Tab-separated table of C-alpha atoms in Angstrom:
chain	number	residue	atom	x	y	z
A	619	UNK	CA	-5.609	-35.141	31.215
A	620	UNK	CA	-4.726	-32.847	27.973
A	621	UNK	CA	-8.322	-32.812	27.691
A	622	UNK	CA	-9.734	-28.887	27.035
A	623	UNK	CA	-12.501	-27.198	28.520
A	624	UNK	CA	-15.122	-26.080	26.468
A	625	UNK	CA	-16.820	-22.646	27.193
A	626	UNK	CA	-20.338	-23.171	27.262
A	627	UNK	CA	-23.629	-20.775	26.579
A	628	UNK	CA	-27.574	-20.245	27.244
A	629	UNK	CA	-29.268	-17.981	25.210
A	630	UNK	CA	-32.872	-16.911	25.818
A	631	UNK	CA	-35.244	-14.998	22.882
A	632	UNK	CA	-37.993	-13.656	25.214
A	633	UNK	CA	-40.867	-12.683	23.312
A	634	UNK	CA	-44.473	-13.199	22.320
A	635	UNK	CA	-43.640	-11.539	18.965
A	636	UNK	CA	-41.647	-14.911	17.800
A	637	UNK	CA	-43.648	-16.969	19.425
A	638	UNK	CA	-46.743	-15.658	17.868
A	639	UNK	CA	-44.363	-16.448	13.975
A	640	UNK	CA	-45.406	-12.524	13.684
A	641	UNK	CA	-41.277	-12.484	14.121
A	642	UNK	CA	-38.996	-14.664	12.758
A	643	UNK	CA	-36.007	-14.064	14.460
A	644	UNK	CA	-32.161	-13.234	13.960
A	645	UNK	CA	-30.034	-13.466	16.894
A	646	UNK	CA	-29.362	-16.853	17.424
A	647	UNK	CA	-27.529	-16.929	14.673
A	648	UNK	CA	-26.150	-13.935	14.627
A	649	UNK	CA	-24.943	-15.122	18.459
A	650	UNK	CA	-23.985	-18.718	17.534
A	651	UNK	CA	-21.744	-17.221	14.566
A	652	UNK	CA	-20.715	-14.575	16.856
A	653	UNK	CA	-19.881	-17.002	19.494
A	654	UNK	CA	-17.730	-20.244	17.808
A	655	UNK	CA	-15.470	-16.917	17.732
A	656	UNK	CA	-15.454	-16.476	20.546
A	657	UNK	CA	-14.465	-20.092	21.355
A	658	UNK	CA	-17.534	-20.525	22.665
A	659	UNK	CA	-19.585	-23.267	21.785
A	660	UNK	CA	-23.735	-22.500	21.787
A	661	UNK	CA	-25.550	-25.441	23.777
A	662	UNK	CA	-28.853	-24.649	24.270
A	663	UNK	CA	-31.693	-22.054	23.176
A	664	UNK	CA	-34.829	-21.245	24.869
A	665	UNK	CA	-37.446	-19.535	23.404
A	666	UNK	CA	-40.134	-17.874	26.815
A	667	UNK	CA	-43.194	-15.628	26.367
A	668	UNK	CA	-43.453	-11.890	27.978
A	669	UNK	CA	-44.996	-14.131	31.334
A	670	UNK	CA	-42.074	-13.284	34.524
A	671	UNK	CA	-42.641	-16.143	35.921
A	672	UNK	CA	-41.434	-18.584	32.504
A	673	UNK	CA	-38.418	-16.397	31.714
A	674	UNK	CA	-37.396	-16.355	35.667
A	675	UNK	CA	-37.476	-19.949	35.409
A	676	UNK	CA	-35.221	-20.824	32.483
A	677	UNK	CA	-33.056	-18.059	33.660
A	678	UNK	CA	-32.631	-19.913	36.610
A	679	UNK	CA	-32.598	-23.650	35.077
A	680	UNK	CA	-30.461	-22.594	31.609
A	681	UNK	CA	-27.707	-20.192	33.776
A	682	UNK	CA	-27.621	-22.830	36.024
A	683	UNK	CA	-25.396	-25.747	33.233
A	684	UNK	CA	-23.586	-23.194	30.767
A	685	UNK	CA	-20.678	-21.146	30.577
A	686	UNK	CA	-22.594	-17.687	30.472
A	687	UNK	CA	-26.409	-16.402	29.053
A	688	UNK	CA	-27.609	-15.255	26.665
A	689	UNK	CA	-30.190	-13.331	26.720
A	690	UNK	CA	-32.441	-11.408	24.100
A	691	UNK	CA	-35.615	-9.106	23.661
A	692	UNK	CA	-37.441	-7.385	26.661
A	693	UNK	CA	-35.728	-4.688	27.444
A	694	UNK	CA	-37.859	-1.565	25.801
A	695	UNK	CA	-39.659	0.848	27.599
A	696	UNK	CA	-43.231	-1.094	27.657
A	697	UNK	CA	-45.546	-2.628	29.764
A	698	UNK	CA	-44.633	-5.997	27.715
A	699	UNK	CA	-41.440	-5.076	28.940
A	700	UNK	CA	-40.110	-7.469	31.445
A	701	UNK	CA	-36.826	-8.570	31.351
A	702	UNK	CA	-34.472	-6.953	34.113
A	703	UNK	CA	-36.936	-7.683	35.885
A	704	UNK	CA	-37.099	-11.573	35.528
A	705	UNK	CA	-33.196	-11.365	35.889
A	706	UNK	CA	-33.796	-9.292	38.940
A	707	UNK	CA	-35.774	-12.221	40.678
A	708	UNK	CA	-33.966	-15.209	39.094
A	709	UNK	CA	-30.561	-13.385	40.419
A	710	UNK	CA	-32.346	-12.437	44.338
A	711	UNK	CA	-31.467	-8.993	43.844
A	712	UNK	CA	-33.569	-5.478	43.430
A	713	UNK	CA	-34.162	-3.676	40.492
A	714	UNK	CA	-32.625	-0.100	40.619
A	715	UNK	CA	-31.938	2.764	38.077
A	716	UNK	CA	-27.664	2.887	36.799
A	717	UNK	CA	-26.471	5.832	37.100
A	718	UNK	CA	-24.686	6.106	34.199
A	719	UNK	CA	-27.746	4.804	32.561
A	720	UNK	CA	-29.829	7.471	33.020
A	721	UNK	CA	-27.701	10.385	32.223
A	722	UNK	CA	-27.032	8.195	28.439
A	723	UNK	CA	-30.445	8.119	28.546
A	724	UNK	CA	-31.477	11.073	29.639
A	725	UNK	CA	-28.532	13.192	26.446
A	726	UNK	CA	-30.131	10.801	24.007
A	727	UNK	CA	-33.524	11.837	24.820
A	728	UNK	CA	-32.692	15.453	25.589
A	729	UNK	CA	-33.622	16.578	21.677
A	730	UNK	CA	-36.028	13.943	21.382
A	731	UNK	CA	-38.961	14.590	23.796
A	732	UNK	CA	-36.629	14.774	26.895
A	733	UNK	CA	-36.722	10.925	29.590
A	734	UNK	CA	-40.176	9.866	30.952
A	735	UNK	CA	-41.449	8.141	33.390
A	736	UNK	CA	-41.567	4.330	30.350
A	737	UNK	CA	-38.394	5.509	28.473
A	738	UNK	CA	-36.732	5.966	32.138
A	739	UNK	CA	-37.297	1.731	32.681
A	740	UNK	CA	-34.486	1.152	30.196
A	741	UNK	CA	-31.626	3.021	32.705
A	742	UNK	CA	-33.504	-0.080	35.389
A	743	UNK	CA	-30.622	-3.001	36.451
A	744	UNK	CA	-30.178	-5.846	38.160
A	745	UNK	CA	-28.501	-4.541	41.661
A	746	UNK	CA	-24.802	-5.214	40.445
A	747	UNK	CA	-25.408	-4.633	36.573
A	748	UNK	CA	-22.714	-2.992	34.590
A	749	UNK	CA	-24.119	-1.061	31.700
A	750	UNK	CA	-23.414	-3.100	27.526
A	751	UNK	CA	-22.603	-0.140	25.345
A	752	UNK	CA	-26.045	0.854	22.707
A	753	UNK	CA	-24.054	3.544	20.449
A	754	UNK	CA	-28.163	3.370	18.037
A	755	UNK	CA	-31.148	3.812	20.913
A	756	UNK	CA	-29.376	4.945	23.979
A	757	UNK	CA	-30.863	2.074	25.795
A	758	UNK	CA	-27.589	0.029	26.906
A	759	UNK	CA	-27.321	-3.981	27.311
A	760	UNK	CA	-26.806	-4.990	31.403
A	761	UNK	CA	-24.081	-7.520	31.729
A	762	UNK	CA	-24.369	-9.095	35.318
A	763	UNK	CA	-21.757	-11.836	36.296
A	764	UNK	CA	-22.165	-14.146	33.789
A	765	UNK	CA	-25.113	-12.127	32.319
A	766	UNK	CA	-25.564	-10.734	29.485
A	767	UNK	CA	-28.394	-8.395	28.595
A	768	UNK	CA	-29.294	-7.299	25.289
A	769	UNK	CA	-31.833	-5.876	22.537
A	770	UNK	CA	-34.132	-7.410	20.135
A	771	UNK	CA	-33.627	-5.431	17.253
A	772	UNK	CA	-31.080	-7.848	15.546
A	773	UNK	CA	-28.707	-4.476	14.366
A	774	UNK	CA	-28.558	-3.012	18.321
A	775	UNK	CA	-27.922	-6.939	19.576
A	776	UNK	CA	-24.709	-7.306	16.936
A	777	UNK	CA	-23.782	-3.981	18.371
A	778	UNK	CA	-24.131	-5.299	21.338
A	779	UNK	CA	-22.133	-8.335	21.073
A	780	UNK	CA	-19.856	-6.403	18.629
A	781	UNK	CA	-18.732	-4.590	21.668
A	782	UNK	CA	-18.236	-7.924	23.539
A	783	UNK	CA	-16.274	-8.768	21.346
A	784	UNK	CA	-12.895	-10.567	22.929
A	785	UNK	CA	-14.405	-8.889	26.496
A	786	UNK	CA	-15.433	-13.029	27.103
A	787	UNK	CA	-13.430	-16.265	28.263
A	788	UNK	CA	-13.487	-18.881	25.749
A	789	UNK	CA	-11.137	-21.761	24.196
A	790	UNK	CA	-10.643	-21.888	20.720
A	791	UNK	CA	-12.623	-20.987	18.328
A	792	UNK	CA	-14.196	-23.279	16.054
A	793	UNK	CA	-13.456	-23.580	12.239
A	794	UNK	CA	-15.842	-25.599	9.832
A	795	UNK	CA	-15.123	-26.319	6.081
A	796	UNK	CA	-18.141	-27.404	4.072
A	797	UNK	CA	-18.053	-29.755	1.045
A	798	UNK	CA	-20.662	-30.126	-1.466
A	799	UNK	CA	-21.695	-33.627	-3.169
A	800	UNK	CA	-24.074	-33.986	-5.488
A	801	UNK	CA	-25.434	-37.262	-3.878
A	802	UNK	CA	-28.263	-38.617	-1.716
A	803	UNK	CA	-27.454	-38.367	1.911
A	804	UNK	CA	-28.956	-41.574	1.728
A	805	UNK	CA	-25.955	-42.893	-0.233
A	806	UNK	CA	-23.216	-42.026	1.410
A	807	UNK	CA	-25.148	-41.999	5.328
A	808	UNK	CA	-22.102	-44.642	5.738
A	809	UNK	CA	-19.139	-43.249	4.712
A	810	UNK	CA	-20.334	-40.280	7.260
A	811	UNK	CA	-20.464	-42.043	9.916
A	812	UNK	CA	-17.970	-44.024	9.447
A	813	UNK	CA	-15.227	-40.902	8.343
A	814	UNK	CA	-16.663	-39.543	12.195
A	815	UNK	CA	-15.721	-42.523	13.621
A	816	UNK	CA	-12.440	-41.594	12.536
A	817	UNK	CA	-11.413	-38.554	13.467
A	818	UNK	CA	-13.070	-38.137	16.712
A	819	UNK	CA	-11.966	-34.173	17.111
A	820	UNK	CA	-14.494	-33.571	14.269
A	821	UNK	CA	-18.126	-33.293	14.035
A	822	UNK	CA	-19.646	-34.158	10.559
A	823	UNK	CA	-23.358	-32.612	10.314
A	824	UNK	CA	-25.032	-33.344	6.331
A	825	UNK	CA	-27.328	-30.870	4.963
A	826	UNK	CA	-28.934	-31.610	2.086
A	827	UNK	CA	-30.617	-29.570	-0.226
A	828	UNK	CA	-32.557	-29.407	-4.458
A	829	UNK	CA	-30.956	-27.702	-6.796
A	830	UNK	CA	-31.486	-27.556	-10.791
A	831	UNK	CA	-33.608	-30.652	-10.074
A	832	UNK	CA	-31.097	-32.169	-8.672
A	833	UNK	CA	-30.355	-34.288	-5.033
A	834	UNK	CA	-27.697	-32.851	-3.283
A	835	UNK	CA	-26.040	-32.200	-0.342
A	836	UNK	CA	-23.158	-30.297	1.404
A	837	UNK	CA	-21.068	-32.037	4.835
A	838	UNK	CA	-19.863	-29.628	7.790
A	839	UNK	CA	-16.810	-30.267	9.450
A	840	UNK	CA	-16.003	-28.585	12.498
A	841	UNK	CA	-13.681	-28.941	14.466
A	842	UNK	CA	-11.559	-26.687	17.350
A	843	UNK	CA	-8.216	-27.893	15.396
A	844	UNK	CA	-7.446	-27.016	12.008
A	845	UNK	CA	-4.623	-29.806	11.724
A	846	UNK	CA	-8.117	-32.514	12.470
A	847	UNK	CA	-10.178	-30.847	10.333
A	848	UNK	CA	-7.919	-30.877	6.897
A	849	UNK	CA	-7.508	-34.350	7.864
A	850	UNK	CA	-10.958	-35.091	8.426
A	851	UNK	CA	-11.840	-33.378	5.121
A	852	UNK	CA	-9.584	-34.576	2.915
A	853	UNK	CA	-10.666	-38.250	4.306
A	854	UNK	CA	-14.519	-37.736	3.194
A	855	UNK	CA	-13.224	-35.596	-0.356
A	856	UNK	CA	-10.941	-39.106	-1.179
A	857	UNK	CA	-14.057	-41.526	-0.171
A	858	UNK	CA	-16.006	-39.222	-1.999
A	859	UNK	CA	-14.718	-39.070	-5.305
A	860	UNK	CA	-13.438	-42.753	-4.600
A	861	UNK	CA	-17.181	-43.345	-4.873
A	862	UNK	CA	-17.889	-42.207	-7.599
A	863	UNK	CA	-19.897	-39.192	-6.444
A	864	UNK	CA	-18.982	-35.201	-8.153
A	865	UNK	CA	-17.510	-32.758	-4.348
A	866	UNK	CA	-17.298	-29.547	-5.158
A	867	UNK	CA	-15.575	-27.326	-1.711
A	868	UNK	CA	-17.294	-25.077	0.106
A	869	UNK	CA	-20.779	-26.339	-0.879
A	870	UNK	CA	-23.908	-24.898	-1.565
B	578	UNK	CA	-66.399	-21.311	35.882
B	579	UNK	CA	-66.700	-19.887	32.328
B	580	UNK	CA	-62.774	-19.818	31.872
B	581	UNK	CA	-61.792	-21.091	28.874
B	582	UNK	CA	-59.063	-24.285	28.323
B	583	UNK	CA	-56.099	-22.564	26.721
B	584	UNK	CA	-54.452	-25.793	24.893
B	585	UNK	CA	-50.582	-25.210	24.589
B	586	UNK	CA	-47.599	-26.716	22.497
B	587	UNK	CA	-44.081	-26.819	23.199
B	588	UNK	CA	-41.674	-28.054	20.615
B	589	UNK	CA	-37.543	-28.652	20.029
B	590	UNK	CA	-36.102	-27.551	17.096
B	591	UNK	CA	-33.297	-30.280	17.137
B	592	UNK	CA	-29.916	-29.938	15.059
B	593	UNK	CA	-25.925	-29.623	15.866
B	594	UNK	CA	-26.956	-26.123	12.187
B	595	UNK	CA	-29.090	-24.123	13.997
B	596	UNK	CA	-27.305	-24.559	17.433
B	597	UNK	CA	-23.803	-23.267	15.059
B	598	UNK	CA	-24.955	-20.285	12.970
B	599	UNK	CA	-24.708	-22.255	9.830
B	600	UNK	CA	-28.730	-22.293	9.522
B	601	UNK	CA	-31.498	-19.887	10.391
B	602	UNK	CA	-34.284	-21.813	11.486
B	603	UNK	CA	-37.659	-21.277	10.249
B	604	UNK	CA	-39.906	-23.478	11.531
B	605	UNK	CA	-40.428	-21.771	14.816
B	606	UNK	CA	-42.866	-18.905	12.664
B	607	UNK	CA	-44.016	-21.213	10.195
B	608	UNK	CA	-45.417	-24.026	13.434
B	609	UNK	CA	-46.444	-20.841	15.479
B	610	UNK	CA	-48.607	-19.364	12.663
B	611	UNK	CA	-50.108	-22.744	12.008
B	612	UNK	CA	-51.020	-23.141	15.993
B	613	UNK	CA	-52.482	-19.780	15.782
B	614	UNK	CA	-55.394	-20.743	13.624
B	615	UNK	CA	-55.562	-24.921	15.480
B	616	UNK	CA	-56.235	-22.433	18.901
B	617	UNK	CA	-52.953	-23.598	19.995
B	618	UNK	CA	-50.812	-21.310	21.589
B	619	UNK	CA	-46.899	-21.940	21.327
B	620	UNK	CA	-45.646	-21.869	24.725
B	621	UNK	CA	-41.832	-22.597	24.662
B	622	UNK	CA	-39.166	-23.739	21.999
B	623	UNK	CA	-36.296	-25.268	22.853
B	624	UNK	CA	-33.098	-25.283	20.373
B	625	UNK	CA	-30.939	-28.347	21.120
B	626	UNK	CA	-27.839	-29.433	19.740
B	627	UNK	CA	-27.651	-33.318	17.885
B	628	UNK	CA	-27.206	-35.122	20.997
B	629	UNK	CA	-28.487	-38.028	22.399
B	630	UNK	CA	-28.998	-37.370	26.574
B	631	UNK	CA	-29.744	-33.808	26.267
B	632	UNK	CA	-33.205	-34.312	23.247
B	633	UNK	CA	-34.137	-37.347	26.067
B	634	UNK	CA	-34.150	-34.465	29.037
B	635	UNK	CA	-35.854	-31.656	26.534
B	636	UNK	CA	-38.657	-34.393	25.398
B	637	UNK	CA	-39.652	-35.907	29.017
B	638	UNK	CA	-39.478	-31.683	30.535
B	639	UNK	CA	-40.994	-30.113	27.498
B	640	UNK	CA	-44.331	-32.539	27.428
B	641	UNK	CA	-44.308	-32.215	31.057
B	642	UNK	CA	-46.060	-28.878	30.565
B	643	UNK	CA	-48.000	-28.661	27.485
B	644	UNK	CA	-50.716	-30.308	25.518
B	645	UNK	CA	-48.996	-30.866	22.062
B	646	UNK	CA	-45.127	-31.321	21.251
B	647	UNK	CA	-43.248	-30.549	18.064
B	648	UNK	CA	-39.913	-31.585	17.257
B	649	UNK	CA	-38.444	-30.056	14.255
B	650	UNK	CA	-35.043	-31.933	12.453
B	651	UNK	CA	-33.174	-34.707	12.686
B	652	UNK	CA	-34.991	-37.198	11.551
B	653	UNK	CA	-32.873	-38.132	8.137
B	654	UNK	CA	-31.014	-40.815	7.045
B	655	UNK	CA	-26.893	-40.238	8.851
B	656	UNK	CA	-25.482	-41.017	11.900
B	657	UNK	CA	-26.224	-37.445	13.147
B	658	UNK	CA	-30.578	-37.833	12.472
B	659	UNK	CA	-31.116	-39.547	16.458
B	660	UNK	CA	-34.855	-37.487	17.304
B	661	UNK	CA	-36.369	-40.882	16.995
B	662	UNK	CA	-33.950	-42.942	18.372
B	663	UNK	CA	-34.001	-39.977	21.596
B	664	UNK	CA	-37.613	-39.663	21.423
B	665	UNK	CA	-38.468	-43.820	21.975
B	666	UNK	CA	-36.230	-43.439	25.351
B	667	UNK	CA	-37.564	-40.674	26.158
B	668	UNK	CA	-41.524	-42.521	25.693
B	669	UNK	CA	-39.475	-46.308	27.676
B	670	UNK	CA	-40.569	-47.486	24.112
B	671	UNK	CA	-38.890	-49.835	21.276
B	672	UNK	CA	-37.877	-48.040	18.218
B	673	UNK	CA	-39.851	-50.299	15.000
B	674	UNK	CA	-39.847	-50.677	11.946
B	675	UNK	CA	-42.953	-49.083	10.353
B	676	UNK	CA	-44.157	-51.227	7.870
B	677	UNK	CA	-45.503	-49.049	6.104
B	678	UNK	CA	-43.595	-46.417	6.314
B	679	UNK	CA	-40.626	-49.131	4.967
B	680	UNK	CA	-43.185	-49.661	2.252
B	681	UNK	CA	-43.628	-45.684	1.453
B	682	UNK	CA	-39.681	-45.923	1.253
B	683	UNK	CA	-39.823	-48.979	-1.001
B	684	UNK	CA	-41.815	-47.263	-3.129
B	685	UNK	CA	-39.766	-43.795	-3.529
B	686	UNK	CA	-36.256	-45.139	-3.450
B	687	UNK	CA	-37.411	-48.171	-6.457
B	688	UNK	CA	-36.576	-45.272	-9.306
B	689	UNK	CA	-33.607	-43.839	-7.100
B	690	UNK	CA	-31.411	-46.403	-6.189
B	691	UNK	CA	-33.092	-48.530	-4.412
B	692	UNK	CA	-33.794	-48.821	0.096
B	693	UNK	CA	-30.177	-49.117	1.311
B	694	UNK	CA	-29.784	-49.090	4.955
B	695	UNK	CA	-28.952	-46.200	5.641
B	696	UNK	CA	-32.873	-45.306	4.182
B	697	UNK	CA	-34.360	-47.182	5.951
B	698	UNK	CA	-33.127	-46.135	9.523
B	699	UNK	CA	-36.050	-43.509	7.832
B	700	UNK	CA	-38.432	-45.876	8.313
B	701	UNK	CA	-37.807	-46.132	11.993
B	702	UNK	CA	-40.243	-44.980	14.247
B	703	UNK	CA	-41.262	-45.437	18.472
B	704	UNK	CA	-43.071	-48.228	19.142
B	705	UNK	CA	-46.815	-47.472	18.151
B	706	UNK	CA	-46.246	-44.315	16.885
B	707	UNK	CA	-48.065	-43.379	13.230
B	708	UNK	CA	-47.311	-42.478	9.795
B	709	UNK	CA	-47.463	-38.449	8.902
B	710	UNK	CA	-47.639	-37.525	5.359
B	711	UNK	CA	-44.974	-36.162	3.414
B	712	UNK	CA	-45.820	-36.112	0.138
B	713	UNK	CA	-42.181	-34.529	-0.559
B	714	UNK	CA	-39.793	-37.378	-0.492
B	715	UNK	CA	-41.095	-40.350	0.819
B	716	UNK	CA	-39.670	-40.126	4.474
B	717	UNK	CA	-42.634	-39.438	6.632
B	718	UNK	CA	-43.214	-38.181	9.710
B	719	UNK	CA	-44.244	-39.464	13.316
B	720	UNK	CA	-46.728	-39.383	15.693
B	721	UNK	CA	-46.943	-40.672	18.616
B	722	UNK	CA	-49.770	-39.895	21.432
B	723	UNK	CA	-49.259	-35.971	21.583
B	724	UNK	CA	-45.350	-35.801	20.300
B	725	UNK	CA	-45.060	-35.011	16.681
B	726	UNK	CA	-42.210	-35.172	14.932
B	727	UNK	CA	-41.436	-33.573	11.676
B	728	UNK	CA	-39.180	-33.003	8.814
B	729	UNK	CA	-35.777	-30.514	9.586
B	730	UNK	CA	-36.401	-29.202	5.670
B	731	UNK	CA	-38.724	-26.013	5.648
B	732	UNK	CA	-40.569	-27.040	3.580
B	733	UNK	CA	-41.118	-30.657	4.096
B	734	UNK	CA	-42.062	-29.474	7.813
B	735	UNK	CA	-44.860	-27.023	6.419
B	736	UNK	CA	-46.398	-29.399	4.508
B	737	UNK	CA	-46.269	-32.430	7.355
B	738	UNK	CA	-47.907	-29.866	9.834
B	739	UNK	CA	-50.500	-29.163	6.776
B	740	UNK	CA	-51.835	-32.903	7.082
B	741	UNK	CA	-52.311	-32.135	10.436
B	742	UNK	CA	-54.663	-29.576	9.711
B	743	UNK	CA	-58.322	-29.867	11.489
B	744	UNK	CA	-56.778	-32.916	12.601
B	745	UNK	CA	-55.924	-31.340	17.434
B	746	UNK	CA	-57.965	-30.598	19.640
B	747	UNK	CA	-57.683	-27.015	20.429
B	748	UNK	CA	-59.462	-23.934	21.667
B	749	UNK	CA	-60.328	-20.785	19.761
B	750	UNK	CA	-57.937	-19.587	17.552
B	751	UNK	CA	-55.739	-16.584	18.046
B	752	UNK	CA	-56.332	-13.410	16.654
B	753	UNK	CA	-55.064	-10.070	16.002
B	754	UNK	CA	-55.031	-6.872	14.811
B	755	UNK	CA	-51.959	-4.449	14.116
B	756	UNK	CA	-52.043	-0.657	14.292
B	757	UNK	CA	-48.938	1.011	13.175
B	758	UNK	CA	-47.890	4.821	14.758
B	759	UNK	CA	-45.450	7.103	13.569
B	760	UNK	CA	-44.198	7.379	17.954
B	761	UNK	CA	-41.396	6.661	19.553
B	762	UNK	CA	-42.987	4.044	21.625
B	763	UNK	CA	-41.165	5.143	24.204
B	764	UNK	CA	-43.995	8.381	24.162
B	765	UNK	CA	-46.959	6.338	24.764
B	766	UNK	CA	-45.720	3.187	26.880
B	767	UNK	CA	-48.276	4.065	30.041
B	768	UNK	CA	-51.499	4.709	27.301
B	769	UNK	CA	-50.460	0.937	25.650
B	770	UNK	CA	-50.175	-0.168	29.352
B	771	UNK	CA	-53.285	0.597	30.783
B	772	UNK	CA	-55.159	-0.313	27.986
B	773	UNK	CA	-54.588	-3.219	28.204
B	774	UNK	CA	-55.149	-3.625	31.591
B	775	UNK	CA	-58.718	-1.845	31.029
B	776	UNK	CA	-59.439	-4.623	28.201
B	777	UNK	CA	-58.352	-8.002	30.014
B	778	UNK	CA	-59.101	-10.467	27.821
B	779	UNK	CA	-55.570	-8.582	24.863
B	780	UNK	CA	-52.749	-8.631	24.841
B	781	UNK	CA	-50.606	-5.530	23.336
B	782	UNK	CA	-47.079	-5.978	21.891
B	783	UNK	CA	-44.703	-3.335	20.839
B	784	UNK	CA	-42.848	-3.262	17.715
B	785	UNK	CA	-40.509	-0.486	17.437
B	786	UNK	CA	-39.191	0.762	13.985
B	787	UNK	CA	-37.336	3.123	12.274
B	788	UNK	CA	-38.161	3.733	8.255
B	789	UNK	CA	-37.625	6.835	6.352
B	790	UNK	CA	-35.722	8.341	8.963
B	791	UNK	CA	-38.527	8.496	11.673
B	792	UNK	CA	-39.124	6.417	15.045
B	793	UNK	CA	-42.550	4.031	14.676
B	794	UNK	CA	-43.727	1.715	16.573
B	795	UNK	CA	-45.888	-1.604	15.154
B	796	UNK	CA	-48.680	-2.175	18.095
B	797	UNK	CA	-50.291	-6.011	17.975
B	798	UNK	CA	-53.083	-6.737	19.921
B	799	UNK	CA	-54.129	-10.245	20.490
B	800	UNK	CA	-57.270	-12.566	21.285
B	801	UNK	CA	-59.393	-15.108	21.059
B	802	UNK	CA	-62.847	-12.767	20.720
B	803	UNK	CA	-63.791	-11.051	18.270
B	804	UNK	CA	-65.519	-8.335	20.187
B	805	UNK	CA	-62.927	-7.883	22.906
B	806	UNK	CA	-60.492	-7.405	20.478
B	807	UNK	CA	-62.585	-5.166	18.158
B	808	UNK	CA	-62.996	-2.909	21.376
B	809	UNK	CA	-59.605	-2.428	22.606
B	810	UNK	CA	-58.393	-1.735	18.982
B	811	UNK	CA	-61.243	1.296	18.608
B	812	UNK	CA	-59.768	2.162	22.267
B	813	UNK	CA	-56.040	1.829	21.855
B	814	UNK	CA	-56.943	4.380	17.992
B	815	UNK	CA	-58.926	6.573	20.479
B	816	UNK	CA	-56.046	7.234	22.407
B	817	UNK	CA	-53.687	7.255	19.572
B	818	UNK	CA	-55.184	10.409	18.127
B	819	UNK	CA	-56.433	11.893	20.735
B	820	UNK	CA	-52.928	12.328	21.647
B	821	UNK	CA	-52.269	13.015	18.347
B	822	UNK	CA	-50.024	10.547	17.303
B	823	UNK	CA	-50.592	9.000	13.705
B	824	UNK	CA	-51.504	6.019	13.195
B	825	UNK	CA	-52.336	3.575	9.771
B	826	UNK	CA	-53.578	0.165	9.539
B	827	UNK	CA	-52.429	-2.283	9.289
B	828	UNK	CA	-48.506	-1.688	11.167
B	829	UNK	CA	-45.522	-2.307	8.751
C-alpha cells in the first residue's frame, strides 16, 4: 500500500522540419531533464508532421495515458502553424483570441510594425486556455488543463518551462549516479542484470563508448530514493572492482 | 489517376537514455535525411522506454500505417537491450540465434576475449530475419520484412543505413530549396500561404532565426518535382523582392 504514485508526461514534437531532417530537435532532452526535477517521468514522445488530423490523433492518443502532455512547435504566425487548431479540435473546444495574449502582442509589436493578421494568430488559444509567459518574443505558450503548448524554438521553449517550474504536481525527483568503466559492456552484462534485480528501486542503463582507442561503458543508475541509489552504486562499484575492472566516478 | 504513390516510414527510438534526457538523439535526423534520398517520407517517430509491452505496442501501431518501420537502440548485450524480444513478440515469431550472426560475432570476439552469453545475445533475431551488415563492431542489424532493427549508437546506425542504400523501393526523392530573408515571418505569412496554395506540389516551411541582432527567417520549399520546386522558388523570391525584403539563396 506504500506504492508511490508515479507521475508521467507525454510529448508531441510537431513539425515537418524535424521529420525531414532539416532541424535537429533539442526540446526532448530539455523537457526530459526539466521533468526529472519536477518528479515527472517522460513516458513517450511522438514526432508528428504539420498535418491537422495527425496532430489531433496524437494529442488524443497520448493524453489518454499520461498525467501531462507537452507539445513543442507550430505556434508561430505562418500557415504551417496549426498546433492551436489541432489541440482545440482534439479537445472539442473553439479557438478564441485570448484578450491578454492580444494585449501582450499589441505591446510587443507596437515598435515592430504593429499587429497584423498573421501576428494575431499567435493570440489564439483553445477556449479555456491560460497563457504561459514568454519574455523573449511576445507570443505566449498556452496551458489548457494538463496540456502545455510550447514554442518550437529551443531557447523560447526552455524559458516557457522555466515559467512552469514548481507549478506542476509531481512525485519525488528522479536522481541518478553515473560510473564509468574501462570494459566492454558485454563483459559485465550479467553483473549489471543481477545488481539491478537485487535493487528493485533502481534502474541501471548501460551506454558503451569508444575513447582513446579503448572500449568503455557508462553505467547510469536512476532512482527516486537516495539510499537505494547509494546502495546500488556501492554494490556495482564493488562488483566491477572485484572483477578487476577500472572504474571512475561520473562517467564520460 | 496519375497520383504518385508516396512511400512512408515510421521510426521507433528505443531507450530510457533518450527519455531521461541523458542522451541527445541524433538518429532521427540521420534517418530522415537518408529516407529523403531513397524517396521515402518519414511520417512518424515515437520515442519509447525500455519496457517490453510499450515497444511491442508501438511496433504494431506504427507498422500498421507505414511502408517501412525502423528501430534504433536496444540491440546490445545487456539486460536493458530488449528490442529483438519486443519485435519478435509483436510479429508473433520466436527469437532464434542466427547462425551467420553467431559466426560473425565469434570471429569478431576471437581476439577480444571470446563469445560469452551476453555477447551471444547480439546474434538473436526474430525468426525469419536477415542481417544488416555492421562493419564497425561485429553485432549486426536485422531486417525482417519491412522492419529494420538498427543500433542506437549514431555512427553504427548511420553505417547500417549505408548498407541499405538503394535496397528499398521508394518514390521520387524529396528535394528542397532554401531561401533566407531578413524579415519577421509574421510580415510575410500571407505571402507564404498564398504561394503554397498556388503550388500544390510543394510544401513551404518557415523557420525564424535571430542573427546579428536582426530577425530573419529561412523558407524551405520541398517537393519531389524539380520543375514545380523551381517555379515555386521563383514565385517566392519575386514576391519577397517586390515587397521590399532582402533575400539570400541557401538560407542560414
